[in-house]
Short mmCIF file of C-alpha atoms and ligand atoms in Angstrom, two decimals:
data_model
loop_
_atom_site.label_atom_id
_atom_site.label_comp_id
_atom_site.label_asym_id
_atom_site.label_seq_id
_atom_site.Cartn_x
_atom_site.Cartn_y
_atom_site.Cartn_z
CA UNK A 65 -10.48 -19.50 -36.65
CA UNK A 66 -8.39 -17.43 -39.16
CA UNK A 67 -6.70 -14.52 -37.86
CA UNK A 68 -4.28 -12.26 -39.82
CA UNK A 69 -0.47 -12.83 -38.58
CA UNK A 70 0.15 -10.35 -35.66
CA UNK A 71 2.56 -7.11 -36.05
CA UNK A 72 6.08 -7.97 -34.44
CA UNK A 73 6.48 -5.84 -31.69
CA UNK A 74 9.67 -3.97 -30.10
CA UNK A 75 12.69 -5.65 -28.79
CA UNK A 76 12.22 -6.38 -25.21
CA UNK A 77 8.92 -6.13 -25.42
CA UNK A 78 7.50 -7.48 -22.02
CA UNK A 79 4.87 -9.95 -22.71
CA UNK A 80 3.10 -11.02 -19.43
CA UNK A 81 0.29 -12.52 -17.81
CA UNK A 82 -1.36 -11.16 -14.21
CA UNK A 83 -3.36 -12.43 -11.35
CA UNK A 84 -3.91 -11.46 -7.65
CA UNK A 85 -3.25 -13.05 -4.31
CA UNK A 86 -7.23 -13.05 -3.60
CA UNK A 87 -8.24 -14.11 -6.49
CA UNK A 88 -6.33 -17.35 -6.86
CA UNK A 89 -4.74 -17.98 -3.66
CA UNK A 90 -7.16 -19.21 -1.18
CA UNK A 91 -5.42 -20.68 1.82
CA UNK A 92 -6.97 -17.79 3.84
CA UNK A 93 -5.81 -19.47 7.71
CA UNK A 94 -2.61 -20.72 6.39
CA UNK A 95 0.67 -20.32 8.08
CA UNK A 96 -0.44 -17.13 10.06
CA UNK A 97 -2.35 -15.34 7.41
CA UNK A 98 -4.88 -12.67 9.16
CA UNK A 99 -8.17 -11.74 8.09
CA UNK A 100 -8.70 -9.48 5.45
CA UNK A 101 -11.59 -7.04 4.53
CA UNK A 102 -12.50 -9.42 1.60
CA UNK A 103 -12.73 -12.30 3.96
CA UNK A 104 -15.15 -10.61 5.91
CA UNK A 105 -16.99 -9.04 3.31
CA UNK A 106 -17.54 -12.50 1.67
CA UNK A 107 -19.36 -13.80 4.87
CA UNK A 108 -21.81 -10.61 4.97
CA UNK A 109 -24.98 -12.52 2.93
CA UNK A 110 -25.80 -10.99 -0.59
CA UNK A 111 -22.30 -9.33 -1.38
CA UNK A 112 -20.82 -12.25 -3.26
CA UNK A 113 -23.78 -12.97 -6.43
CA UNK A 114 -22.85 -16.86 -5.81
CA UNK A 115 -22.22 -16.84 -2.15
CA UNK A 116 -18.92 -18.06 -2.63
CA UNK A 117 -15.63 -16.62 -0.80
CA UNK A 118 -11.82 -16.79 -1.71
CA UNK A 119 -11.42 -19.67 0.59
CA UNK A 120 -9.93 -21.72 -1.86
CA UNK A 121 -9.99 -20.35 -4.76
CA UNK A 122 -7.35 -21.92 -7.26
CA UNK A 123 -5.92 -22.93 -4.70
CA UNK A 124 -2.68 -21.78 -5.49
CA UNK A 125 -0.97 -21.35 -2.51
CA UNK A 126 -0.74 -25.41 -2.62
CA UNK A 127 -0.53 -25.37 -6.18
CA UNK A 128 1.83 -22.83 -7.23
CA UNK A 129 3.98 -25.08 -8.71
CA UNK A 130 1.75 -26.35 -11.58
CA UNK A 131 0.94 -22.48 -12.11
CA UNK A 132 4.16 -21.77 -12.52
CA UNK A 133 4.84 -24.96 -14.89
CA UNK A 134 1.94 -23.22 -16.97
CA UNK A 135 3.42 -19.65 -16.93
CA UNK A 136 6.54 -21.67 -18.68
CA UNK A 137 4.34 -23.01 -21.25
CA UNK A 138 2.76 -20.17 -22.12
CA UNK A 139 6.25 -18.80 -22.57
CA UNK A 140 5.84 -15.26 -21.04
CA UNK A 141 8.29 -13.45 -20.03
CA UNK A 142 7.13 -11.76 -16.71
CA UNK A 143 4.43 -12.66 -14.54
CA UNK A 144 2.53 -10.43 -12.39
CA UNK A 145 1.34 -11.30 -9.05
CA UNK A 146 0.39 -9.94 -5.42
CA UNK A 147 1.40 -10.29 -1.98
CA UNK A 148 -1.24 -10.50 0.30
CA UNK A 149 -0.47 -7.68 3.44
CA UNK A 150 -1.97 -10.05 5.70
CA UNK A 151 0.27 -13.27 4.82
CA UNK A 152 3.09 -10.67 6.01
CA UNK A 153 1.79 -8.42 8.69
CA UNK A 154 -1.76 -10.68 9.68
CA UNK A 155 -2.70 -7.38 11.36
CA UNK A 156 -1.85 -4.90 8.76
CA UNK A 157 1.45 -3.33 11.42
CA UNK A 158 4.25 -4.49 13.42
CA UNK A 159 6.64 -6.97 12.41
CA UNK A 160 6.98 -9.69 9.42
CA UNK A 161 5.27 -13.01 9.46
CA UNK A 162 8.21 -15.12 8.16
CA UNK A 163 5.58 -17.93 7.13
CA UNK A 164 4.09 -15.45 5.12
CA UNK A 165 6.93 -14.09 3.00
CA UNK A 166 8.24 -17.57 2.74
CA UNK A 167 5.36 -18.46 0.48
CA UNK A 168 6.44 -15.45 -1.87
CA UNK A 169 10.10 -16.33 -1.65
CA UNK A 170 9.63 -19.57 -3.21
CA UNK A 171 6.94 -18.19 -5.64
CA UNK A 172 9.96 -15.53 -6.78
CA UNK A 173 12.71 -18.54 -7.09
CA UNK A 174 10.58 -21.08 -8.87
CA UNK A 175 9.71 -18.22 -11.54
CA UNK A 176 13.48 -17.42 -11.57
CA UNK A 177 14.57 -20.69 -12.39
CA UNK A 178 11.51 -20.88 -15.27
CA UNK A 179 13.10 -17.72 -16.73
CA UNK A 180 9.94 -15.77 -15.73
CA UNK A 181 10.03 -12.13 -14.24
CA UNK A 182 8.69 -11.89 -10.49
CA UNK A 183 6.74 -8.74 -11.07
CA UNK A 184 5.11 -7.91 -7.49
CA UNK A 185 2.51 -5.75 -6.92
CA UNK A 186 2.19 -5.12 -2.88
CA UNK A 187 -1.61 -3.96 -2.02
CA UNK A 188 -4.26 -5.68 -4.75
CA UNK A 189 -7.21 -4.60 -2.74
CA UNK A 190 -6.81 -6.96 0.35
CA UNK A 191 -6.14 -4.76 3.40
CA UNK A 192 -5.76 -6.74 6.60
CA UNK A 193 -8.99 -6.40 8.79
CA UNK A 194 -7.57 -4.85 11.92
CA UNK A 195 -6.37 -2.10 9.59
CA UNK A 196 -10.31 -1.32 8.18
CA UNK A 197 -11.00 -1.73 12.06
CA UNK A 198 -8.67 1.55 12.62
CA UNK A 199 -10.02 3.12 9.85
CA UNK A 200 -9.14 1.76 6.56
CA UNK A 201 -7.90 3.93 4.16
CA UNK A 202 -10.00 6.82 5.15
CA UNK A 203 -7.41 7.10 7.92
CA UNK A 204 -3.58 8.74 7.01
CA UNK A 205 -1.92 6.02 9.35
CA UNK A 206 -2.83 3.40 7.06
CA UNK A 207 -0.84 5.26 4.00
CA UNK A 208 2.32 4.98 6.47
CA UNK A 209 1.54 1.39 7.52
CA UNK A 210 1.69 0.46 3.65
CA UNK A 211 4.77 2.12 3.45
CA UNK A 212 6.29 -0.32 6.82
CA UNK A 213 4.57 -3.40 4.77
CA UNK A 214 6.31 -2.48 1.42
CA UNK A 215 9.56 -2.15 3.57
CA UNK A 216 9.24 -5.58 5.45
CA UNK A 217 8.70 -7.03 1.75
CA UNK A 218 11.01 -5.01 -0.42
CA UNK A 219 13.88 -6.19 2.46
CA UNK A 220 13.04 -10.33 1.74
CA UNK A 221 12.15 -10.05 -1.92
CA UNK A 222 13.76 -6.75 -3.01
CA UNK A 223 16.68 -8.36 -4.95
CA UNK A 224 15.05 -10.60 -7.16
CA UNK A 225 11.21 -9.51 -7.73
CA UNK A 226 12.18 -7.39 -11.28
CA UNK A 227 9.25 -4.57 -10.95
CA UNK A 228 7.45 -3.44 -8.43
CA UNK A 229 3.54 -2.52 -8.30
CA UNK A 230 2.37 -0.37 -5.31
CA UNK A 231 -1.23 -0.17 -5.69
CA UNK A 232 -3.62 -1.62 -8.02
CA UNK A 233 -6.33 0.49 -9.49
CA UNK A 234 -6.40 3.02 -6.01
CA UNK A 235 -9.15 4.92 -8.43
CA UNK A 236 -11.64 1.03 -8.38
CA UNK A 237 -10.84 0.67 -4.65
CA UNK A 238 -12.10 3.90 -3.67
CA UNK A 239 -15.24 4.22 -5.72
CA UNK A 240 -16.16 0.61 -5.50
CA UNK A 241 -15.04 -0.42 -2.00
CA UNK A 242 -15.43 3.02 -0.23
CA UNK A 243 -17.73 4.69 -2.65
CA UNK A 244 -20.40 2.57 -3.59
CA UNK A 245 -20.48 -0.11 -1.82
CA UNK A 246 -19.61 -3.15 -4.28
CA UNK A 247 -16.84 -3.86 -2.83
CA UNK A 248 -15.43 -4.63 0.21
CA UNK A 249 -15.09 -3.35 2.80
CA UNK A 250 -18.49 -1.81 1.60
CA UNK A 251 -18.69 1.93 2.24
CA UNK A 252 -21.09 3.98 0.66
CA UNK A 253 -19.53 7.34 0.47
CA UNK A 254 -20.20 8.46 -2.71
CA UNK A 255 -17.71 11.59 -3.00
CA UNK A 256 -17.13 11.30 0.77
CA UNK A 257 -14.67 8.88 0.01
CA UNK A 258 -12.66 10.63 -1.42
CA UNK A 259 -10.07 10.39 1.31
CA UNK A 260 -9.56 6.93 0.44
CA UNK A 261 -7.66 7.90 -3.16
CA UNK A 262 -5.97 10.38 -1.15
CA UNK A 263 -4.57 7.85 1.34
CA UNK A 264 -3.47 5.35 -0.62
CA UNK A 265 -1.74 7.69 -3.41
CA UNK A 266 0.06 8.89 0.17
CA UNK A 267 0.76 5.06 0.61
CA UNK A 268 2.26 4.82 -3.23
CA UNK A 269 4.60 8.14 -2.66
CA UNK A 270 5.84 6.57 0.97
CA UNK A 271 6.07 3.14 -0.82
CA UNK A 272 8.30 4.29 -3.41
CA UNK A 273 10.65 6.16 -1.32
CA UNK A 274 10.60 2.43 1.04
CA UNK A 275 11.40 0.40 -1.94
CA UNK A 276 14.21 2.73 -3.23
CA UNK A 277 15.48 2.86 -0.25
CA UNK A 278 16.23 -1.24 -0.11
CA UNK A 279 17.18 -0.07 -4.01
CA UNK A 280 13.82 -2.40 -4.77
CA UNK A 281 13.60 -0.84 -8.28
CA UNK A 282 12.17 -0.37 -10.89
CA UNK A 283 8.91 0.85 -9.32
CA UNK A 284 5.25 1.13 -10.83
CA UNK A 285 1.50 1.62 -9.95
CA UNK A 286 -1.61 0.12 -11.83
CA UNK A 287 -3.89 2.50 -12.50
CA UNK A 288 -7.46 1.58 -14.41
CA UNK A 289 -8.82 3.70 -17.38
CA UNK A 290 -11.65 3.96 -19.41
CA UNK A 291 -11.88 6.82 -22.35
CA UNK A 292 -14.32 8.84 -22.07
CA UNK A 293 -17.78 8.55 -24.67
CA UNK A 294 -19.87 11.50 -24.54
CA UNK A 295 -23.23 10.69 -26.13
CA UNK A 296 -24.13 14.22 -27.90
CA UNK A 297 -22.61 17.34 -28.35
CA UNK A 298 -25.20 18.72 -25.59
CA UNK A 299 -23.18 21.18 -23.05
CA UNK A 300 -24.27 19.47 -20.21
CA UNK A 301 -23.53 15.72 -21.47
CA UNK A 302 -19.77 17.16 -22.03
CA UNK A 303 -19.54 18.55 -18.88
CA UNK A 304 -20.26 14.96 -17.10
CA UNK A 305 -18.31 13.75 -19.16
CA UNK A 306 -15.35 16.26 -18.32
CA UNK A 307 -16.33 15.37 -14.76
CA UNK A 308 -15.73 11.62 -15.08
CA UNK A 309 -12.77 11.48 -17.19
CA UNK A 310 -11.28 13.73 -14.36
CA UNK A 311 -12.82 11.04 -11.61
CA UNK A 312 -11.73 8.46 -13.20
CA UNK A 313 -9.00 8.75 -15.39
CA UNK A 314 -7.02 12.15 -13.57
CA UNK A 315 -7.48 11.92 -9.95
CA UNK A 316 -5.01 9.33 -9.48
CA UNK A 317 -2.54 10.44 -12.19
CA UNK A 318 -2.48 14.02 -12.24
CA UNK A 319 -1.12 13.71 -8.47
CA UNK A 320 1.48 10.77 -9.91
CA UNK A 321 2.47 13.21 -12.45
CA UNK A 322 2.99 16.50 -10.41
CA UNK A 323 0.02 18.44 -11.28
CA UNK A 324 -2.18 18.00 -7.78
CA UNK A 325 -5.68 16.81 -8.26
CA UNK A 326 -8.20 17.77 -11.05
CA UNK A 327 -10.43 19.97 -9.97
CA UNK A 328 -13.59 18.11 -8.77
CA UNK A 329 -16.98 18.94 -7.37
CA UNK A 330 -17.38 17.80 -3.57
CA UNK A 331 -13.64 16.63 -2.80
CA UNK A 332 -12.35 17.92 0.42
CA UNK A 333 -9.00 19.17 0.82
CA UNK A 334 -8.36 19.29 4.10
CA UNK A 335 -7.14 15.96 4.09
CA UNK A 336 -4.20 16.93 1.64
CA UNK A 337 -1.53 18.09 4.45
CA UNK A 338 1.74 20.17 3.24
CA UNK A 339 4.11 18.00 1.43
CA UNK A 340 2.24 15.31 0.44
CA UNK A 341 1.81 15.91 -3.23
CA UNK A 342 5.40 16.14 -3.45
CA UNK A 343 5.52 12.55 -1.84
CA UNK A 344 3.21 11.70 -4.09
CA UNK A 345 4.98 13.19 -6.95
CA UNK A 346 8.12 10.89 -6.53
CA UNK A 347 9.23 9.78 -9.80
CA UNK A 348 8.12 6.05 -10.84
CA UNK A 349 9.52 3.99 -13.64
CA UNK A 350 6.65 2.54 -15.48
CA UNK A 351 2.96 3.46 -15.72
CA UNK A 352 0.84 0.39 -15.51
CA UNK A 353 -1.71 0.56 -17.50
CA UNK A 354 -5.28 -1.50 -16.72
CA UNK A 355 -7.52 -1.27 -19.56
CA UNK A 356 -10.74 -2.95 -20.40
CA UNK A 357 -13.49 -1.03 -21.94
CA UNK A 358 -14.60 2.79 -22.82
CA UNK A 359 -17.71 4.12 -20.53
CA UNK A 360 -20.50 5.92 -21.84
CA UNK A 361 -21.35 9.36 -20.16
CA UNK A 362 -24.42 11.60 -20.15
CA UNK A 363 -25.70 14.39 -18.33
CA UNK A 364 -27.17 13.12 -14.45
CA UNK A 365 -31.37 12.69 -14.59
CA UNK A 366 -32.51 14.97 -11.94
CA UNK A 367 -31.87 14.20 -8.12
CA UNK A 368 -28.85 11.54 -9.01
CA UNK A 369 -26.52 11.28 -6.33
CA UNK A 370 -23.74 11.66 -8.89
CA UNK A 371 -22.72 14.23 -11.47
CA UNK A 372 -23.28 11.91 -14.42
CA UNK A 373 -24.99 8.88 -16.13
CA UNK A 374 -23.10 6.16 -17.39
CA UNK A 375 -24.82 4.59 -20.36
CA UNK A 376 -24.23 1.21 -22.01
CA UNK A 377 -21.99 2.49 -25.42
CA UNK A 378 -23.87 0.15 -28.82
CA UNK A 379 -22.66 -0.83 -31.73
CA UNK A 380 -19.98 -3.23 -30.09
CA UNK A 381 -19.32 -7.45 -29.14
CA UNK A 382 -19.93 -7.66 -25.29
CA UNK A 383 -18.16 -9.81 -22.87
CA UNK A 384 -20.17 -12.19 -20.45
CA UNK A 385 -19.51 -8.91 -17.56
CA UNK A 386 -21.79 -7.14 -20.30
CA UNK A 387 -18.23 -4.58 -21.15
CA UNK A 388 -18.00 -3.60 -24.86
CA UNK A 389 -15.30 -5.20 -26.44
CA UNK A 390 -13.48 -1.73 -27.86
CA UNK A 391 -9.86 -2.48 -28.85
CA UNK A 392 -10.04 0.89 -30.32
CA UNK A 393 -10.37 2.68 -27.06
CA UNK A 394 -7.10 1.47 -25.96
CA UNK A 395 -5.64 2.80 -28.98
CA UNK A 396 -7.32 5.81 -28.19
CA UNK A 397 -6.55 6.00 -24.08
CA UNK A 398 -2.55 5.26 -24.55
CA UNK A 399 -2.65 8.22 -27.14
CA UNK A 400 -4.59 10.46 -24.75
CA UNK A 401 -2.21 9.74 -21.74
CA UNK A 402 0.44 10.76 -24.32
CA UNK A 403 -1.13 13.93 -25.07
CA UNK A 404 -2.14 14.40 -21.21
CA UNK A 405 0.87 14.31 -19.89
CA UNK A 406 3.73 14.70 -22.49
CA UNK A 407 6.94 14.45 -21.18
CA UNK A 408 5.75 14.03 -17.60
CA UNK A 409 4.49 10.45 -18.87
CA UNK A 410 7.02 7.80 -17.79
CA UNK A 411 7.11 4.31 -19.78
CA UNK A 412 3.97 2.11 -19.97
CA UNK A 413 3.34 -1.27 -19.41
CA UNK A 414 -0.19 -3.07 -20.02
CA UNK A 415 -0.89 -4.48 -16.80
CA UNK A 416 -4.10 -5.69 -17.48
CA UNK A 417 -6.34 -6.61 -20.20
CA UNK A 418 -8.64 -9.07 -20.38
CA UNK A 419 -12.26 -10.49 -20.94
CA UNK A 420 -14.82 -12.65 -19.29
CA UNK A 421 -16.71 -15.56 -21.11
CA UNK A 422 -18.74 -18.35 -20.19
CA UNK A 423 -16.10 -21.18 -21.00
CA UNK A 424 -17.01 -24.26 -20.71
CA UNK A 425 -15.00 -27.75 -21.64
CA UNK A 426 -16.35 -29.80 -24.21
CA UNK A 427 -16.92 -33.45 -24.08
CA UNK A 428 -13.28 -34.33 -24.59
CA UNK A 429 -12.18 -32.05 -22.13
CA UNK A 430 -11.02 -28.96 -24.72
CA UNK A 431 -12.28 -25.36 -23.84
CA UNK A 432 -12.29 -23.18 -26.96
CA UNK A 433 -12.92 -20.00 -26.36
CA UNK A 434 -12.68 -18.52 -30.24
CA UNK A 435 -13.91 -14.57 -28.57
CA UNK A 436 -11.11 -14.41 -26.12
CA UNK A 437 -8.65 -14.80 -28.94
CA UNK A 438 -10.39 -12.23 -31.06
CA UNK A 439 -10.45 -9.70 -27.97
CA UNK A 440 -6.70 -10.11 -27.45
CA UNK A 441 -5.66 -10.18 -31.55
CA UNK A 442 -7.51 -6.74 -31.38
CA UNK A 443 -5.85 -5.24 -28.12
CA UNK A 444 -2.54 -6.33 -29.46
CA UNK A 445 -3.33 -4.35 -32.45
CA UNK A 446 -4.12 -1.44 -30.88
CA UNK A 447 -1.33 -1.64 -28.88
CA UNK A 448 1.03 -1.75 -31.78
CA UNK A 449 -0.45 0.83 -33.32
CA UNK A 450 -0.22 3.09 -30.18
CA UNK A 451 3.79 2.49 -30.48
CA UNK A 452 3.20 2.92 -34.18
CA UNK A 453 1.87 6.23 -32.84
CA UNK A 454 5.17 6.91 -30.69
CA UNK A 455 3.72 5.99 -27.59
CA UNK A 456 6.02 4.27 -25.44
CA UNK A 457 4.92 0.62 -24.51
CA UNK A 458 6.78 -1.61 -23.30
CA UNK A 459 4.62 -4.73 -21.94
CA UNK A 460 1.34 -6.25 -22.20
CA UNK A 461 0.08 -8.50 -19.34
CA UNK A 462 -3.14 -10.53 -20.24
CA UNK A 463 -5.43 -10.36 -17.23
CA UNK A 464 -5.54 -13.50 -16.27
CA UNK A 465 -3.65 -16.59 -15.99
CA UNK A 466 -6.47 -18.97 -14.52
CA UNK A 467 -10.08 -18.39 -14.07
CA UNK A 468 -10.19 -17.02 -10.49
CA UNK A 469 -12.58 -15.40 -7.84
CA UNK A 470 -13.88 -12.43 -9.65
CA UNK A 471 -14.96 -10.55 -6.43
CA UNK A 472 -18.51 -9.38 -6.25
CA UNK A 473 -19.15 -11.97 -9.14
CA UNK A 474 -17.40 -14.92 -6.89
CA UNK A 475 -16.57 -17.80 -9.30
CA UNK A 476 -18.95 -16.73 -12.03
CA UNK A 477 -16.62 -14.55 -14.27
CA UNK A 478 -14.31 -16.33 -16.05
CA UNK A 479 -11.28 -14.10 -17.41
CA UNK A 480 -8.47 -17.34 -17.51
CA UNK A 481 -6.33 -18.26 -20.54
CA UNK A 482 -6.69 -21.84 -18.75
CA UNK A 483 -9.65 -22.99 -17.01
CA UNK A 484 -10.15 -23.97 -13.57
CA UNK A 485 -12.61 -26.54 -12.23
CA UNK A 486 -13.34 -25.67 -9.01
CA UNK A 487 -14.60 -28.57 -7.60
CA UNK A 488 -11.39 -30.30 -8.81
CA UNK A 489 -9.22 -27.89 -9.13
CA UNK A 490 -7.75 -29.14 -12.53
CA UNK A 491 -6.51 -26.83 -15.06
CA UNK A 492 -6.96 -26.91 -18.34
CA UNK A 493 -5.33 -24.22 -20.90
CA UNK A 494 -7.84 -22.96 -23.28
CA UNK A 495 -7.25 -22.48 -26.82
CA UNK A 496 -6.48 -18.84 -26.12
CA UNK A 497 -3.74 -20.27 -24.23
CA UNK A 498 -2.15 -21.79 -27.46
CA UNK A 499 -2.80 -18.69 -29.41
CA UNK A 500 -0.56 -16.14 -27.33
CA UNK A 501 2.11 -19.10 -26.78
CA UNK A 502 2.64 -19.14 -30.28
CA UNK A 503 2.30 -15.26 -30.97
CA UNK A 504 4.61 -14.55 -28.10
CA UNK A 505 6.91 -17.36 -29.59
CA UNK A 506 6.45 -15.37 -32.92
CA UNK A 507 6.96 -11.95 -32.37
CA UNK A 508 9.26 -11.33 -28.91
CA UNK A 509 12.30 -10.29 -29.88
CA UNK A 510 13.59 -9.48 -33.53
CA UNK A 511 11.90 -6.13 -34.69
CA UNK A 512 13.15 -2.52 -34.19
CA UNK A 513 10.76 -0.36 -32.11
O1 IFM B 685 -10.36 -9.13 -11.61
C1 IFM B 685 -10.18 -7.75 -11.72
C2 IFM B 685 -8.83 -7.36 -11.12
O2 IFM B 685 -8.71 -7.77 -9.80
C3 IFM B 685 -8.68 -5.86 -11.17
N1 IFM B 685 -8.91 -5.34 -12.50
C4 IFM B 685 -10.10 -5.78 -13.18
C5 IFM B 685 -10.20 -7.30 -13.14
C6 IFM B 685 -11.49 -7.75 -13.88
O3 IFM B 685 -12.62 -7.24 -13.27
#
């Protein structure tokens, strides 16, 4: 396919590729791992659309080493990973399982030594079981037992991992895990869960202060976004919209950011105690930013359960997880956090974008895969353009290295740059792969911002 030759981009830039511990790991007994909610969710028939679990997965917890060989192929400069909390505390508290961290401490030197950035991001949606058991993250202990985790880790791994990641997408957890149901561990609170966001943004502030404190810097948190579409100019499609942009997009950044929460219908306060916006106020070093699509919002039909409708947006290519494929609303989201949150707004990094598509290998063994290329030419773009804009961007991490265990969807959504059999396990880089190896080869270093 003929593409146009991509922008440079600024010196420094970070380019990156992410995965989670869940996702690719499998291993799920090994070397004292506990049970985590995901485990058990997997076995409850109907959650997982292919019945499959994170058992095995990629594999990768025996296979790290060829994942790492690929990561130094693809030439990146920084890839992001998780640690699973139960490889290191199997019951979510008390003290480290050395097995555990060991795995991590190898994963950190073998990247080293491939001139690839450990970038470490500590809770990726796989609380330990016994923790859910006590309450999950509708409980405030759990937001200090996160914080005793990120110590435990930040005191094996805290010299060499080269940014830290709290939480990924706290905003996905809640309304998926705790809200809806989708997720594990499979709460259906609706608004009720609203605790959940509370407690783990808690976790973040008390993680922070942890990691700082074993000077474990710099320090992040992923959050997910999705501008806003508001189908008419209707008052009461713009005030669902108002309401999900603040649900989705504010409630776990306008507390990051020092302005408390956005005001929303049905949240209850009484769980925020004195002091605990200011924890959760502490000053980060990077915004991670998870992008993948813009969400259509209209006015709720009569007797939802929620203030809104989302609605699919037209007029755009669509992914095999049916998202829009809208490079133009992450151009539009990095200028709107800029506008949001002005000087308040610490440096960005792209933590994760990515798409899904029914790849398949061809009878010589090649997977092309033409509409991943496309999606990430575009997304590049936009980011360029964004720091065209003089928004502050320092990374892009392409979400995802392999194919892996797409939660809910089990081993059905494929978002890799290489493909994984998973009957084999063999990986084979795509021809997506290729592409970004020889745009990051291109345009890394050289260019002023
Ligand atoms: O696979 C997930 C990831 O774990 C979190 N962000 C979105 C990805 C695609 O759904």
């Amino acid at each position: 396919m003929s593409i146009a030759p991509m922008p440079r981009y600024p010196t420094g830039f970070r380019w990156g590729v992410s995965t989670s511990a869940h996702q690719i790991e499998g291993a799920v007994t090994a070397d004292g791992r506990g049970p985590s909610i995901w485990d058990t969710f997997a076995r409850s028939p109907g959650r997982i659309s292919d019945g499959s679990s994170g058992e095995v997965a990629c594999d990768h917890y025996h296979r790290h080493g060829e994942d790492v060989a690929l990561l130094a192929g693809l030439g990146v400069s920084a890839y992001r990973f998780s640690i699973a909390w139960p490889r290191v505390q199997p019951t979510g508290a008390g003290p480290a399982n050395a097995a555990g961290l060991d795995f991590y401490d190898r994963l950190v030197d073998e990247l080293l030594a491939a001139g690839v950035d450990p970038v470490a991001t500590l809770y990726h949606w796989d609380l330990p079981q016994p923790r859910e058991d006590a309450g999950g993250w509708l409980h405030r202990d759990t937001a200090a037992r996160f914080a005793e985790y990120a110590d435990l880790t930040a005191a094996r791994l805290g010299d060499r991992v080269r940014l830290w990641i709290t939480l990924n997408e706290p905003f996905i957890h809640m309304s998926l895990g705790y809200g809806t149901g989708e997720h594990a561990p499979g709460r259906t609170l609706l608004f009720d869960a609203f605790p959940v966001a509370h407690h783990q943004l808690l976790g973040h502030g008390l993680a922070v202060a942890a990691l700082r404190a074993r000077t474990a810097s710099p320090v992040a948190i992923a959050n997910n976004y999705s501008p806003v579409r508001v189908l008419s100019d209707r008052d009461a499609d713009r005030a669902a919209a108002a309401t999900y942009e603040a649900l989705h997009n504010r409630l776990c950044t306008d507390p990051l950011l020092g302005r408390g929460y956005p005001d929303l219908p049905g949240l209850d306060p009484s769980v925020v105690h004195p002091g605990d916006l200011d924890t959760i106020a502490a000053p980060i070093d990077v915004l991670g930013v998870n992008y993948y699509n813009p969400t259509g919002v209209r006015a709720a039909e009569e007797g939802s359960a929620l203030p809104f409708d989302l609605v699919p947006l037209d007029g755009y290519p669509r992914t095999a997880f049916d998202w829009p494929v809208a490079p133009d609303g992450l151009h539009e989201l990095l200028g709107w956090l800029r506008d949001t949150y002005g000087d308040a707004l610490p440096p960005i990094e792209i933590t994760e974008s990515g798409c899904a598509y029914d790849d398949v290998p061809d009878a010589d063994g090649q997977v092309a895969d033409p509409e991943r290329i496309a999606y990430l030419d575009g997304h590049l773009r936009a980011v360029r353009a964004a720091i065209d804009d003089g928004v502050d961007v320092r990374g892009y991490f392409v979400w995802s290295l392999l194919d892996n265990w797409e939660w809910a969807e089990g081993c059905t959504k494929r978002f890799g740059l290489v493909h994984v059999d998973y009957a084999t396990q063999t990986r084979t880089p795509k021809s997506s792969y290729t592409w970004l190896r020889d745009v990051i080869a291109a345009s890394g270093d050289g260019s002023a911002r």
